[in-house]
Short mmCIF file of C-alpha atoms and ligand atoms in Angstrom, two decimals:
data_model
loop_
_atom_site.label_atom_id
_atom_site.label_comp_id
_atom_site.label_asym_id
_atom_site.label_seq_id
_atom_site.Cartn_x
_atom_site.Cartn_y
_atom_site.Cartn_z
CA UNK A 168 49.70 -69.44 43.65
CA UNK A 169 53.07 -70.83 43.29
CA UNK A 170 54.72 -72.86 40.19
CA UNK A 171 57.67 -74.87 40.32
CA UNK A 172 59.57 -75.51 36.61
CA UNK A 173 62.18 -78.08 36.19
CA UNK A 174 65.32 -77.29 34.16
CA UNK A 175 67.35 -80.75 32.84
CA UNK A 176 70.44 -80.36 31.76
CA UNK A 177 72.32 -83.42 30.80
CA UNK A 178 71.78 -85.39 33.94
CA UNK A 179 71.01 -82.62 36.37
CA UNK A 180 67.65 -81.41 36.85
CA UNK A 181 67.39 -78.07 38.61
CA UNK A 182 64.01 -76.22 40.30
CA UNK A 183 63.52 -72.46 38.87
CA UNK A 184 60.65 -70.43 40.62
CA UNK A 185 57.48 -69.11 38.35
CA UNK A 186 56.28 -65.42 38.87
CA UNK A 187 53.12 -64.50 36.95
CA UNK A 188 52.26 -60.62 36.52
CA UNK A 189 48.99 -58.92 37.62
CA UNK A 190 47.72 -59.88 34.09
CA UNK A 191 48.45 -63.58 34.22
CA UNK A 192 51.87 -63.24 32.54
CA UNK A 193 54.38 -65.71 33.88
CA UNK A 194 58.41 -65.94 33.83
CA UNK A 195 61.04 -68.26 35.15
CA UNK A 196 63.45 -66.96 37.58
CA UNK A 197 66.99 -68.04 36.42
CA UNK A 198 68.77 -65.87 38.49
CA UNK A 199 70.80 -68.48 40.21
CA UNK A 200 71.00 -70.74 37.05
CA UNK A 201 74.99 -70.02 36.17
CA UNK A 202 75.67 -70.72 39.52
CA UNK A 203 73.73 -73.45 39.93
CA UNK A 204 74.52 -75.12 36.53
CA UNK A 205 77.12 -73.70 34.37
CA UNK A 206 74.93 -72.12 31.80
CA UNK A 207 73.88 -68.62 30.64
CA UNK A 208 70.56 -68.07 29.06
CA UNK A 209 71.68 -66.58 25.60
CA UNK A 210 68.46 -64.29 23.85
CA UNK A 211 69.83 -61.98 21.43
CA UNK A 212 67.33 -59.26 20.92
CA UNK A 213 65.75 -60.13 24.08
CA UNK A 214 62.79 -61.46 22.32
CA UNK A 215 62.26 -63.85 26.37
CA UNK A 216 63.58 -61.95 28.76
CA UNK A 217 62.34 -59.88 31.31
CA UNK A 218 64.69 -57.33 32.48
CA UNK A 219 62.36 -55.88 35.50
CA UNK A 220 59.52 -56.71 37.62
CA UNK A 221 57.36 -53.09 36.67
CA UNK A 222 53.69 -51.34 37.50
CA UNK A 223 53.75 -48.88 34.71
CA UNK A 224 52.50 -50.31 31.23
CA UNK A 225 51.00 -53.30 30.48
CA UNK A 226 51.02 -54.62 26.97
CA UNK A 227 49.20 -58.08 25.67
CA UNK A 228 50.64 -58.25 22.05
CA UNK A 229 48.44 -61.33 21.02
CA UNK A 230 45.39 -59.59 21.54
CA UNK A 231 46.35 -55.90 20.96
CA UNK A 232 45.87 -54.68 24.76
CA UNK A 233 47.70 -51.64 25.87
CA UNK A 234 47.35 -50.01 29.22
CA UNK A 235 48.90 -47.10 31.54
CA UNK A 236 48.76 -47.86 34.94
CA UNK A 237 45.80 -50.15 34.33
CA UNK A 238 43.95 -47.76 32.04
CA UNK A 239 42.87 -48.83 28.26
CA UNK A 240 44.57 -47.04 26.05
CA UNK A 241 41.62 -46.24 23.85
CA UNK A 242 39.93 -44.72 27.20
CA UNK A 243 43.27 -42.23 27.76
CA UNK A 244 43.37 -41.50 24.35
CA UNK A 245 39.71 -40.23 24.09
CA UNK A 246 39.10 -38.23 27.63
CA UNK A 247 42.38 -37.49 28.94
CA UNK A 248 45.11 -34.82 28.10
CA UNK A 249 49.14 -35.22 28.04
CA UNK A 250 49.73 -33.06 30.58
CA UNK A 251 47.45 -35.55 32.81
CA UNK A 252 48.99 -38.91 31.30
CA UNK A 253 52.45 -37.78 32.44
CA UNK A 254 51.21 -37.32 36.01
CA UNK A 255 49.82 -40.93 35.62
CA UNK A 256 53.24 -42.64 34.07
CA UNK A 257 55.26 -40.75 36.36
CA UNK A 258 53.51 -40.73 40.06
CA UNK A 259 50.87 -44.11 39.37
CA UNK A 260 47.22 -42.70 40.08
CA UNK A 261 45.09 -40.13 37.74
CA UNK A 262 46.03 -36.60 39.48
CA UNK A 263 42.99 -35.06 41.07
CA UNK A 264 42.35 -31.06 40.13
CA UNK A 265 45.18 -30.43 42.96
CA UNK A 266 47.59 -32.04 42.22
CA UNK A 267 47.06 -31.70 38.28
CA UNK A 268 47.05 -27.75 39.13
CA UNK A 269 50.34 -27.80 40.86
CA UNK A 270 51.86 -30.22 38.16
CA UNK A 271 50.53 -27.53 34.99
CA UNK A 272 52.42 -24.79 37.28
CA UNK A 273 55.46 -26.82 37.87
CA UNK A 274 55.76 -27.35 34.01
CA UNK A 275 54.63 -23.66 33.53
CA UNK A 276 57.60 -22.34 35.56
CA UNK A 277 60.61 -24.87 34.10
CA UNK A 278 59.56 -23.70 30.21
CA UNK A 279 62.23 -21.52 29.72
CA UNK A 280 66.16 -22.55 29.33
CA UNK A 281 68.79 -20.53 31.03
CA UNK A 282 70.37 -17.71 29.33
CA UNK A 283 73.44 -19.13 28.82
CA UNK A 284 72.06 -22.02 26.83
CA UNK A 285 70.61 -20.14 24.17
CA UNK A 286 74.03 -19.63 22.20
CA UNK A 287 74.94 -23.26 22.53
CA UNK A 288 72.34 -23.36 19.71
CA UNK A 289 74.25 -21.55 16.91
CA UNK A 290 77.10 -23.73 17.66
CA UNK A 291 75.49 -26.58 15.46
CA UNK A 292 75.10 -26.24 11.75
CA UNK A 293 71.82 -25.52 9.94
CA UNK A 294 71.82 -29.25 8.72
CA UNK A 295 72.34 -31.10 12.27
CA UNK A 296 69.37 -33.21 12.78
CA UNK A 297 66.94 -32.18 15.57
CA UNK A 298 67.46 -35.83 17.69
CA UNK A 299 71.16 -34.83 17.63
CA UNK A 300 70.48 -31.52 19.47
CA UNK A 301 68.20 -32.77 21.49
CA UNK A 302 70.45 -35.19 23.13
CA UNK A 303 73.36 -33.09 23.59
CA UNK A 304 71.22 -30.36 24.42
CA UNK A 305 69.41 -32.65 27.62
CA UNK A 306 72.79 -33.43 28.49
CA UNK A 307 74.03 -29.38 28.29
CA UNK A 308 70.68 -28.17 30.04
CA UNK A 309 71.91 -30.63 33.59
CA UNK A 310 75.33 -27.93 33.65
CA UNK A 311 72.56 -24.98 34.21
CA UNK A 312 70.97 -27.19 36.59
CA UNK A 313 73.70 -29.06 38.70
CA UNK A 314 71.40 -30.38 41.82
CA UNK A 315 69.44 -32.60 38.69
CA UNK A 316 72.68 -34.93 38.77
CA UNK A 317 72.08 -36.09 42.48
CA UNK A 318 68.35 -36.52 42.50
CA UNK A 319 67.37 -40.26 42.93
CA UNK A 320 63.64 -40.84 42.95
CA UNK A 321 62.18 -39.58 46.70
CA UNK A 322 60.88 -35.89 46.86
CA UNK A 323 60.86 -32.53 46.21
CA UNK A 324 64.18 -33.03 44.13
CA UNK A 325 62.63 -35.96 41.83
CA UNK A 326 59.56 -33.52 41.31
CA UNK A 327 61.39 -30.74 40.64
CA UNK A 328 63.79 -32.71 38.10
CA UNK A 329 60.96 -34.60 36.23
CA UNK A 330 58.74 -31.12 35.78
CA UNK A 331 62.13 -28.99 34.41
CA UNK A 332 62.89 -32.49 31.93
CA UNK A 333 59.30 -32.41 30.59
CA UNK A 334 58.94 -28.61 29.99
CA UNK A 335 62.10 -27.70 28.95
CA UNK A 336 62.31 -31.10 26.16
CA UNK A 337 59.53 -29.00 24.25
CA UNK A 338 61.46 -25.79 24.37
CA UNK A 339 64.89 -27.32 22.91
CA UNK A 340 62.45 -29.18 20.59
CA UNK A 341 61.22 -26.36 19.32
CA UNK A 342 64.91 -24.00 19.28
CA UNK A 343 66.12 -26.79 17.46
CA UNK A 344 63.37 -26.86 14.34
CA UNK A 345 64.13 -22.72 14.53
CA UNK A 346 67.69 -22.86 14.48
CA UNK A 347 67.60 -25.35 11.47
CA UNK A 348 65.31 -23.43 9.06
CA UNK A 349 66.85 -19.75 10.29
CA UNK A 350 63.94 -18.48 12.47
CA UNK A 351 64.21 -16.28 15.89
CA UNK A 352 63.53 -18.28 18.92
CA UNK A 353 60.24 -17.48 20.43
CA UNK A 354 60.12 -17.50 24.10
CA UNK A 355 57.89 -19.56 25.34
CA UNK A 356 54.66 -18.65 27.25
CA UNK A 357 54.05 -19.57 30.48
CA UNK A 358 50.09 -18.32 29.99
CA UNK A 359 49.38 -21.10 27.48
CA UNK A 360 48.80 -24.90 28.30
CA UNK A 361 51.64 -27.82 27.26
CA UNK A 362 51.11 -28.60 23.38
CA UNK A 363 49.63 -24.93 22.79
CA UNK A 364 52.95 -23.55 24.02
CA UNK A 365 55.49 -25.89 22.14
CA UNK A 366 53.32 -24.92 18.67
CA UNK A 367 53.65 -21.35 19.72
CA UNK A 368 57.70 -21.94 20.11
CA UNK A 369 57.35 -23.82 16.82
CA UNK A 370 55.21 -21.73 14.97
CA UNK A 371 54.81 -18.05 15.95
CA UNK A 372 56.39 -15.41 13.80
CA UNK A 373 57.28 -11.82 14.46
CA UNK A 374 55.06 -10.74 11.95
CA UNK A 375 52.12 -13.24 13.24
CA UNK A 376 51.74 -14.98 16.53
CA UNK A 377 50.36 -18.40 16.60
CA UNK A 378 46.67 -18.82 17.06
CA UNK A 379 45.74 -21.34 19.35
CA UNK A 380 43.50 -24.11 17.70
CA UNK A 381 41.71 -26.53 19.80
CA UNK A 382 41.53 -28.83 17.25
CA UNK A 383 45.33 -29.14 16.55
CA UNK A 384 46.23 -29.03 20.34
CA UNK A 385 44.29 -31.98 20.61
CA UNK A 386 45.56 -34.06 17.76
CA UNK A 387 49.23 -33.36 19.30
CA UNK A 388 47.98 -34.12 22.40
CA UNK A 389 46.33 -37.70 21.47
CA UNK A 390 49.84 -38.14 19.46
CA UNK A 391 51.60 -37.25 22.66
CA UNK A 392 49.41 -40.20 25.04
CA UNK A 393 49.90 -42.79 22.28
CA UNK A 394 54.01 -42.44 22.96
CA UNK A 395 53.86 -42.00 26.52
CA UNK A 396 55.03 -45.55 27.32
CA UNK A 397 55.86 -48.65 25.83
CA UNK A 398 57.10 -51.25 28.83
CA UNK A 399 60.69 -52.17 27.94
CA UNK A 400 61.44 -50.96 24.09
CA UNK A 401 64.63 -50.35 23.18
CA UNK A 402 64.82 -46.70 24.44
CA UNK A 403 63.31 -47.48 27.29
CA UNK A 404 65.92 -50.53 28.03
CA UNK A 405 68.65 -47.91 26.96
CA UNK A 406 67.52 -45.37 29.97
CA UNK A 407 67.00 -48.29 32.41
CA UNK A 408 70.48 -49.63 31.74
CA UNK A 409 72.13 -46.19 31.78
CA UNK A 410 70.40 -45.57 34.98
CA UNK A 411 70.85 -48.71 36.17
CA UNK A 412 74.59 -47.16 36.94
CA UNK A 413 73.11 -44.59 38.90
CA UNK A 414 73.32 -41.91 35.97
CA UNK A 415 71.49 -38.92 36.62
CA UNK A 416 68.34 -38.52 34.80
CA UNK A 417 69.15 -35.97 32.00
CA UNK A 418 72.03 -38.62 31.24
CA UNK A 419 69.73 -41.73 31.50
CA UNK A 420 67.38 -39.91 29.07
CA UNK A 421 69.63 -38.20 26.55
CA UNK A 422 70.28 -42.44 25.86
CA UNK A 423 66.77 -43.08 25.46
CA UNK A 424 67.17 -40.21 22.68
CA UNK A 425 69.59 -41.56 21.15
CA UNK A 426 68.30 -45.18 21.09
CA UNK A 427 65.26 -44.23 19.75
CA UNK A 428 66.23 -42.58 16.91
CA UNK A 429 67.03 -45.35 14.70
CA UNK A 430 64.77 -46.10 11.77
CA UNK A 431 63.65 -49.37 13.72
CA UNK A 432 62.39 -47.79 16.45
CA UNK A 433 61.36 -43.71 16.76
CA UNK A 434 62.58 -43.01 13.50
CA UNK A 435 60.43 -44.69 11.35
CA UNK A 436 57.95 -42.39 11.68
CA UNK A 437 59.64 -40.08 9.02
CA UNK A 438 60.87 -43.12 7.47
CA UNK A 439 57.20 -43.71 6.53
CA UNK A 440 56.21 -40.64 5.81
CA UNK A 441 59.61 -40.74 3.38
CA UNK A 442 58.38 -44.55 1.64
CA UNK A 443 54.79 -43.13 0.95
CA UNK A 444 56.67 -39.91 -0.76
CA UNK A 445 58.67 -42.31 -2.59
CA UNK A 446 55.90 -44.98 -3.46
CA UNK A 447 54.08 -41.44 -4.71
CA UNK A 448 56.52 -39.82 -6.88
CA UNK A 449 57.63 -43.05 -8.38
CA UNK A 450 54.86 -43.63 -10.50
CA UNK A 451 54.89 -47.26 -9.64
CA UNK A 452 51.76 -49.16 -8.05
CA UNK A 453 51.97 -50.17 -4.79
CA UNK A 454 52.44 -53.79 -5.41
CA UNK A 455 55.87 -52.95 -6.52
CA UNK A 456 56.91 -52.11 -3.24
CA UNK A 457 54.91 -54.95 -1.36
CA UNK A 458 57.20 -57.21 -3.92
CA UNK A 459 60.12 -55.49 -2.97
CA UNK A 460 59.87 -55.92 0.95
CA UNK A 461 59.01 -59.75 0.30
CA UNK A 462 62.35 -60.19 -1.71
CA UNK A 463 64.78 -61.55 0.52
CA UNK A 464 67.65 -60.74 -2.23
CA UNK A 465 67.69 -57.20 -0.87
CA UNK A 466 66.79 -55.75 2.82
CA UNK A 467 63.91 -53.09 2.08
CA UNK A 468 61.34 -53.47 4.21
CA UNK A 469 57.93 -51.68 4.78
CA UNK A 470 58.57 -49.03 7.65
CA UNK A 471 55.54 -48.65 10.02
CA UNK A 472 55.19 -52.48 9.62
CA UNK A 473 55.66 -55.05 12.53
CA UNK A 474 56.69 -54.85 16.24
CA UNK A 475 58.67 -57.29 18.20
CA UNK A 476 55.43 -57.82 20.88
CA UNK A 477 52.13 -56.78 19.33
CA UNK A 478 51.65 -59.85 17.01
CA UNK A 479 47.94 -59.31 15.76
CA UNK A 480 47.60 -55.21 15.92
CA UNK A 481 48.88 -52.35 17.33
CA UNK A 482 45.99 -50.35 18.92
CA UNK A 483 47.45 -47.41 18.99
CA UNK A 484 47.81 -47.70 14.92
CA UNK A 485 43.92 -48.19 14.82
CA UNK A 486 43.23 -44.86 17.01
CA UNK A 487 45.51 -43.52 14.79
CA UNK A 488 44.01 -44.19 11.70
CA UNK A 489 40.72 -43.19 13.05
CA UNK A 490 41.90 -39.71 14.23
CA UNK A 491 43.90 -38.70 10.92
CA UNK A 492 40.52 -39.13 9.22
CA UNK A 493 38.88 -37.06 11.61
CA UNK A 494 41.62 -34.40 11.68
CA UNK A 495 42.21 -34.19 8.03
CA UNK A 496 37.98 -33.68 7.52
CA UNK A 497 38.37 -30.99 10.69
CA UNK A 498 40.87 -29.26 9.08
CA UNK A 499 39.52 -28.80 5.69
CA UNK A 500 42.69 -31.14 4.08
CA UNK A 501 43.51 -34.05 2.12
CA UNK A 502 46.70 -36.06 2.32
CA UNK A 503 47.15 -38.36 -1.51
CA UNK A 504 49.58 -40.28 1.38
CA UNK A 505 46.94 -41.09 3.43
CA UNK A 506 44.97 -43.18 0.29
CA UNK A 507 48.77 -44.78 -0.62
CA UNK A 508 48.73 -45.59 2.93
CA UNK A 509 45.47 -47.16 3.11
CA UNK A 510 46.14 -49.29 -0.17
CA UNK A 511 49.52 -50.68 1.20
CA UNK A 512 47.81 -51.81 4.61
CA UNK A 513 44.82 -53.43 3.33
CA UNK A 514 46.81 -55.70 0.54
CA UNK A 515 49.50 -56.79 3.27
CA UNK A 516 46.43 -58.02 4.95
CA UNK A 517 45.59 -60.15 2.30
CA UNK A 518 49.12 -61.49 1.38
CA UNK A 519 50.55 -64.23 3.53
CA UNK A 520 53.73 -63.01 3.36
CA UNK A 521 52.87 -60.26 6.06
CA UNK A 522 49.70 -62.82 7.20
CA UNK A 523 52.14 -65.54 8.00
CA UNK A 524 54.62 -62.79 9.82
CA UNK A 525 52.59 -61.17 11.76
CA UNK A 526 52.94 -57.75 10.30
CA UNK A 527 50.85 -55.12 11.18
CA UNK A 528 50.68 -51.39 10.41
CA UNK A 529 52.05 -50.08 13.89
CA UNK A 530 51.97 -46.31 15.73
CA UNK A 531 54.87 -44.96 13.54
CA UNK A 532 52.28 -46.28 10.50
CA UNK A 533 49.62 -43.31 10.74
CA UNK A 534 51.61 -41.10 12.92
CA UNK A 535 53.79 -39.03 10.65
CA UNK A 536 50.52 -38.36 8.83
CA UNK A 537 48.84 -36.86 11.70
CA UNK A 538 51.79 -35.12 12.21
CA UNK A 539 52.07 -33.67 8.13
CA UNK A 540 48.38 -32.56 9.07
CA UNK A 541 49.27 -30.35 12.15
CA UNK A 542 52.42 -28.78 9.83
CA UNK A 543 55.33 -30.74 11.83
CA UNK A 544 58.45 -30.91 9.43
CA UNK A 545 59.55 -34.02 8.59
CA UNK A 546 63.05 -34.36 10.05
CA UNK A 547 61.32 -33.10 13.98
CA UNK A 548 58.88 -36.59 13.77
CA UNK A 549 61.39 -38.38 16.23
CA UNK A 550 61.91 -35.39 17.88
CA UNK A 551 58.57 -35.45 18.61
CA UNK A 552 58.03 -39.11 19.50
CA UNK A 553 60.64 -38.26 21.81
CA UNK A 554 58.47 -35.41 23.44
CA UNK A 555 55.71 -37.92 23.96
CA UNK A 556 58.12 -40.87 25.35
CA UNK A 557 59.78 -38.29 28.51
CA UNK A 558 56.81 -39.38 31.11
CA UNK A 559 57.40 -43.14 30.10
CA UNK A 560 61.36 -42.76 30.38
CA UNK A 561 60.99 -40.61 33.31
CA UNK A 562 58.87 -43.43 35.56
CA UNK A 563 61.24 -45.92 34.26
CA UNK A 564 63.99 -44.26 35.59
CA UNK A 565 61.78 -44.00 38.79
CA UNK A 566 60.54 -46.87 39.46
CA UNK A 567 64.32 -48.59 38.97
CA UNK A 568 65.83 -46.45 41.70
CA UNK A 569 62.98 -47.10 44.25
CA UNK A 570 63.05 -51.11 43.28
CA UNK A 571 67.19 -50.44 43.96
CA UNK A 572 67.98 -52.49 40.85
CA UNK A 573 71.14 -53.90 40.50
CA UNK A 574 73.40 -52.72 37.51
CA UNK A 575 72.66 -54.05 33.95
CA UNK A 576 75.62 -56.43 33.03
CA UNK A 577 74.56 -59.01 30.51
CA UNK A 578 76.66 -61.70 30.28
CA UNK A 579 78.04 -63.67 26.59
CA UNK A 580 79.21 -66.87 25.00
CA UNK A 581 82.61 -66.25 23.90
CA UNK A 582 83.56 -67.12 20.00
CA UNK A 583 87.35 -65.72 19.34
CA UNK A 584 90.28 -67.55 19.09
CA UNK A 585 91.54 -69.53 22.30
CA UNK A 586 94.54 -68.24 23.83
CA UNK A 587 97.47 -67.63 22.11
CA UNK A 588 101.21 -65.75 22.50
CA UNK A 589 101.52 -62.48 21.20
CA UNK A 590 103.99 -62.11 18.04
CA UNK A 591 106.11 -59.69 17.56
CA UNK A 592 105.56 -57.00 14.89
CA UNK A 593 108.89 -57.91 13.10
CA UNK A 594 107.91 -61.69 13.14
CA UNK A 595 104.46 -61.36 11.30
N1 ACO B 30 58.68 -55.32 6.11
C1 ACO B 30 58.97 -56.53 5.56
N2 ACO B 30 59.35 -57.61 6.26
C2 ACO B 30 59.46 -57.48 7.60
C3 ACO B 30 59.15 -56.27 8.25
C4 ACO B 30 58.75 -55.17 7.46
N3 ACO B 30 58.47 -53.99 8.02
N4 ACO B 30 59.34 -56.43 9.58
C5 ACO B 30 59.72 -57.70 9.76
N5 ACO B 30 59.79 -58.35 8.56
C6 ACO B 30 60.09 -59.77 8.34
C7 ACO B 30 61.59 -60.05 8.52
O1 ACO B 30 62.28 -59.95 7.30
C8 ACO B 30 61.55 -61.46 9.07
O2 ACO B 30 61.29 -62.34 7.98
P1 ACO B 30 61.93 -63.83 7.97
O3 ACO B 30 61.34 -64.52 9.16
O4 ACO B 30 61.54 -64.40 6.67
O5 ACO B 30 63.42 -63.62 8.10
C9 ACO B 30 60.31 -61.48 9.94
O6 ACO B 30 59.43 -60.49 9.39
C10 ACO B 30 60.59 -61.15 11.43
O7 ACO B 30 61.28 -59.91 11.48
P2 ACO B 30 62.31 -59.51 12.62
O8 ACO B 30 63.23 -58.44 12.10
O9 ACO B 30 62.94 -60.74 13.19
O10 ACO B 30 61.33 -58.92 13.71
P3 ACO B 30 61.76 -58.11 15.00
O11 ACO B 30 60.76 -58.41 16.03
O12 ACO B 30 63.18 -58.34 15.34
O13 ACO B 30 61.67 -56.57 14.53
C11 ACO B 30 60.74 -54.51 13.89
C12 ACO B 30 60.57 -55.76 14.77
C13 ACO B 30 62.12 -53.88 14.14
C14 ACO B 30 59.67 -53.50 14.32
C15 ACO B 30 60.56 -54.90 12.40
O14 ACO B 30 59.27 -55.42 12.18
C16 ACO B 30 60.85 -53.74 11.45
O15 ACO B 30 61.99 -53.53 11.06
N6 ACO B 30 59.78 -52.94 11.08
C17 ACO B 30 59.99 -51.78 10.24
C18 ACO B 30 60.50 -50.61 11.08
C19 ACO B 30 59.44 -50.06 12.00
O16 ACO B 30 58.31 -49.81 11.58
N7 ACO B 30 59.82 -49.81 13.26
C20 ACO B 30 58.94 -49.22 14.26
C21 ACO B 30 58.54 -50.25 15.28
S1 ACO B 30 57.40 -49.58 16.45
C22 ACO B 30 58.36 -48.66 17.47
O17 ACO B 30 59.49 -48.91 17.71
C23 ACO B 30 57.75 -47.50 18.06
#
């Protein structure tokens, strides 16, 4: 089916073409509309416009749908494993035992980082924040590694470059956490499956090696599947736009790093986790704090609440909440931020302040408290977001070389002062 919309503009009318989605969603094309008229669209934020036509995530933010590839997100989350979710994002179908095999062993051989890498570590100080090092780190591992800065997307090159990103993330993940508290690196082992291995690198000591424990490798995993992929978020924007000028992956991803570590985005998960420590060791009830965020005088705001698309509820915030309940009972703990938690979410849902804004606890809401649960420090929760966001950046990057995008160059409505003759310095 084909639509027709009609743009009028003073006197002039001009045709735009309609393209609706797989799901029903629908755009205008304006991609001839400066030419044809004289106008920009102008959509700060981005709030209405598409940037790519894409086959990797679908999200329906009115009625809290999330999918991979066409799968419901509650369906991954219960049966499937990261390691399997990646090979979804990244290559479009659910691997079969082949290809799944062959993907584990790809990741098993890229774990370790070249020799040469190790001292760049103790170059940064004991305070530099883990996102920091992982950035310049992705950048630094692409030296060891030159053919991963000509790889486009077709191949034994791409496979090779998306396997070494994905296993070798967890191991400066984890160097990073033991360089900042004053631990020995352990090396990782190749014997050991994906999240088993990075809480060995994290968490083995010379004195006592890390037990595995199904229970926790599963709760990281889950974490890992809810942050695969998130359509066009602003990390994921960031990689497309850096790789929109051909940037090599490690590049195009060290962005998305960077992007997403902001307290609006991947770094609200400690920012919660931080607000619930506060609300707690304040004293105060939690209705202080619900006044607080509803004062316009001042800009604190909730962290964990709202998203720019889901507009009802974030499912992966339910599965969330459902699983740190379950975790917490499995492993024998309680979390007093869990109950603070629980209190702020149900009164926003009875105050029309959040009612009327449509703001809803979202995945950065429960996640940092799965994460306190499995022992994660605080200042590695976007670190680890960023683990669980590679496969999502990674097909993005993939799927913009093979639909040969053109380079990202918004345009803008100019404001400054018209033209005018320079003065000189004496004269001023
Ligand atoms: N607490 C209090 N008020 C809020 C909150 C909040 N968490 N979020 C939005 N609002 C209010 C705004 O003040 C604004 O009110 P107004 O209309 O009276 O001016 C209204 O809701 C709309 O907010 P915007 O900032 O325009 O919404 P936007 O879509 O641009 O931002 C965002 C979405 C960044 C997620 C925002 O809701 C926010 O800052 N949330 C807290 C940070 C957070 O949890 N980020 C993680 C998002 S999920 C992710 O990135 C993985």
């Amino acid at each position: 089916m084909s639509e027709k919309a009609t743009l009028t503009i003073g006197d002039a009318s001009y045709n735009l073409g309609v393209s609706i989605g797989s799901e029903g969603e629908k755009c205008l094309d304006i991609g001839l509309l400066r030419e044809q008229s004289g106008c920009i669209a102008m959509d700060p934020g981005f709030g209405n416009t598409g940037s790519c036509f894409s086959s990797i995530t679908f999200v329906d933010g009115e009625k809290g749908i999330l999918h991979y590839r066409g799968y419901p997100i509650e369906e991954l989350a219960e049966q499937a494993s990261f390691v399997e979710i990646c090979s979804l994002l990244i290559y479009g179908e659910l691997p079969d035992e082949k290809t799944l095999t062959k993907f584990r062993n790809a990741l098993a051989e890229h774990t370790a980082l070249h020799g040469n890498l190790t001292h760049h570590f103790s170059g940064f100080p004991e305070s530099a924040p883990p996102m920091a090092i992982l950035s310049a780190m992705l950048n630094l591992v692409s030296c060891f590694h030159p053919d991963v800065l000509e790889v486009y997307s077709e191949g034994h090159g791409f496979d090779r470059t998306a396997a070494l990103l994905l296993s070798k993330v967890r191991t400066i993940a984890a160097w990073s956490y033991r360089m900042s508290v004053g631990k020995p690196f352990n090396h990782p082992n190749p014997n050991l499956d994906y999240c088993a291995n990075f809480l060995h690198m994290m968490f083995s000591e010379p004195y006592r090696e890390y037990i595995p424990n199904p229970v926790v490798e599963r709760a990281l995993s889950l974490f890992l599947i809810l942050h695969a992929d998130h359509e066009q978020n602003c990390s994921t924007s960031t990689v497309r736009t850096v790789a929109s000028s051909r940037a090599n992956l490690f590049s195009s991803i060290a962005s998305g790093v960077c992007a997403l570590w902001g307290p609006l985005h991947g770094g609200a998960n400690s920012a919660v986790v931080q607000m619930l420590e506060d609300i707690r060791s304040s004293g105060r009830p939690v209705d202080y704090y619900l006044d607080k965020a509803k004062d316009k005088s001042h800009d604190y705001r909730l962290m964990g609440f709202g998203h720019r698309v889901y507009k009802n509820f974030d499912p992966r915030s339910l599965i969330l909440k459902e699983k740190v309940y379950d975790l917490l009972a499995e492993l024998n703990k309680s979390d007093p931020l869990l109950d603070i938690a629980l209190e702020l979410e149900e009164k926003t849902l009875k105050d029309d302040f959040f009612i009327s804004r449509k703001l809803y606890p979202n995945v950065d809401f429960y996640s940092g408290i799965l994460l306190r649960a499995i022992g994660i420090p605080l200042d590695m929760y976007p670190v680890m977001f960023a683990i669980g966001r590679m496969p999502g950046w990674i097909a993005n990057w993939r799927e913009l070389h093979d639909q040969n995008l053109r380079i990202t160059r918004p345009r803008q409505i100019y404001t400054g002062a018209q033209k005018r003759s320079y003065i000189p310095l004496s004269e001023r």
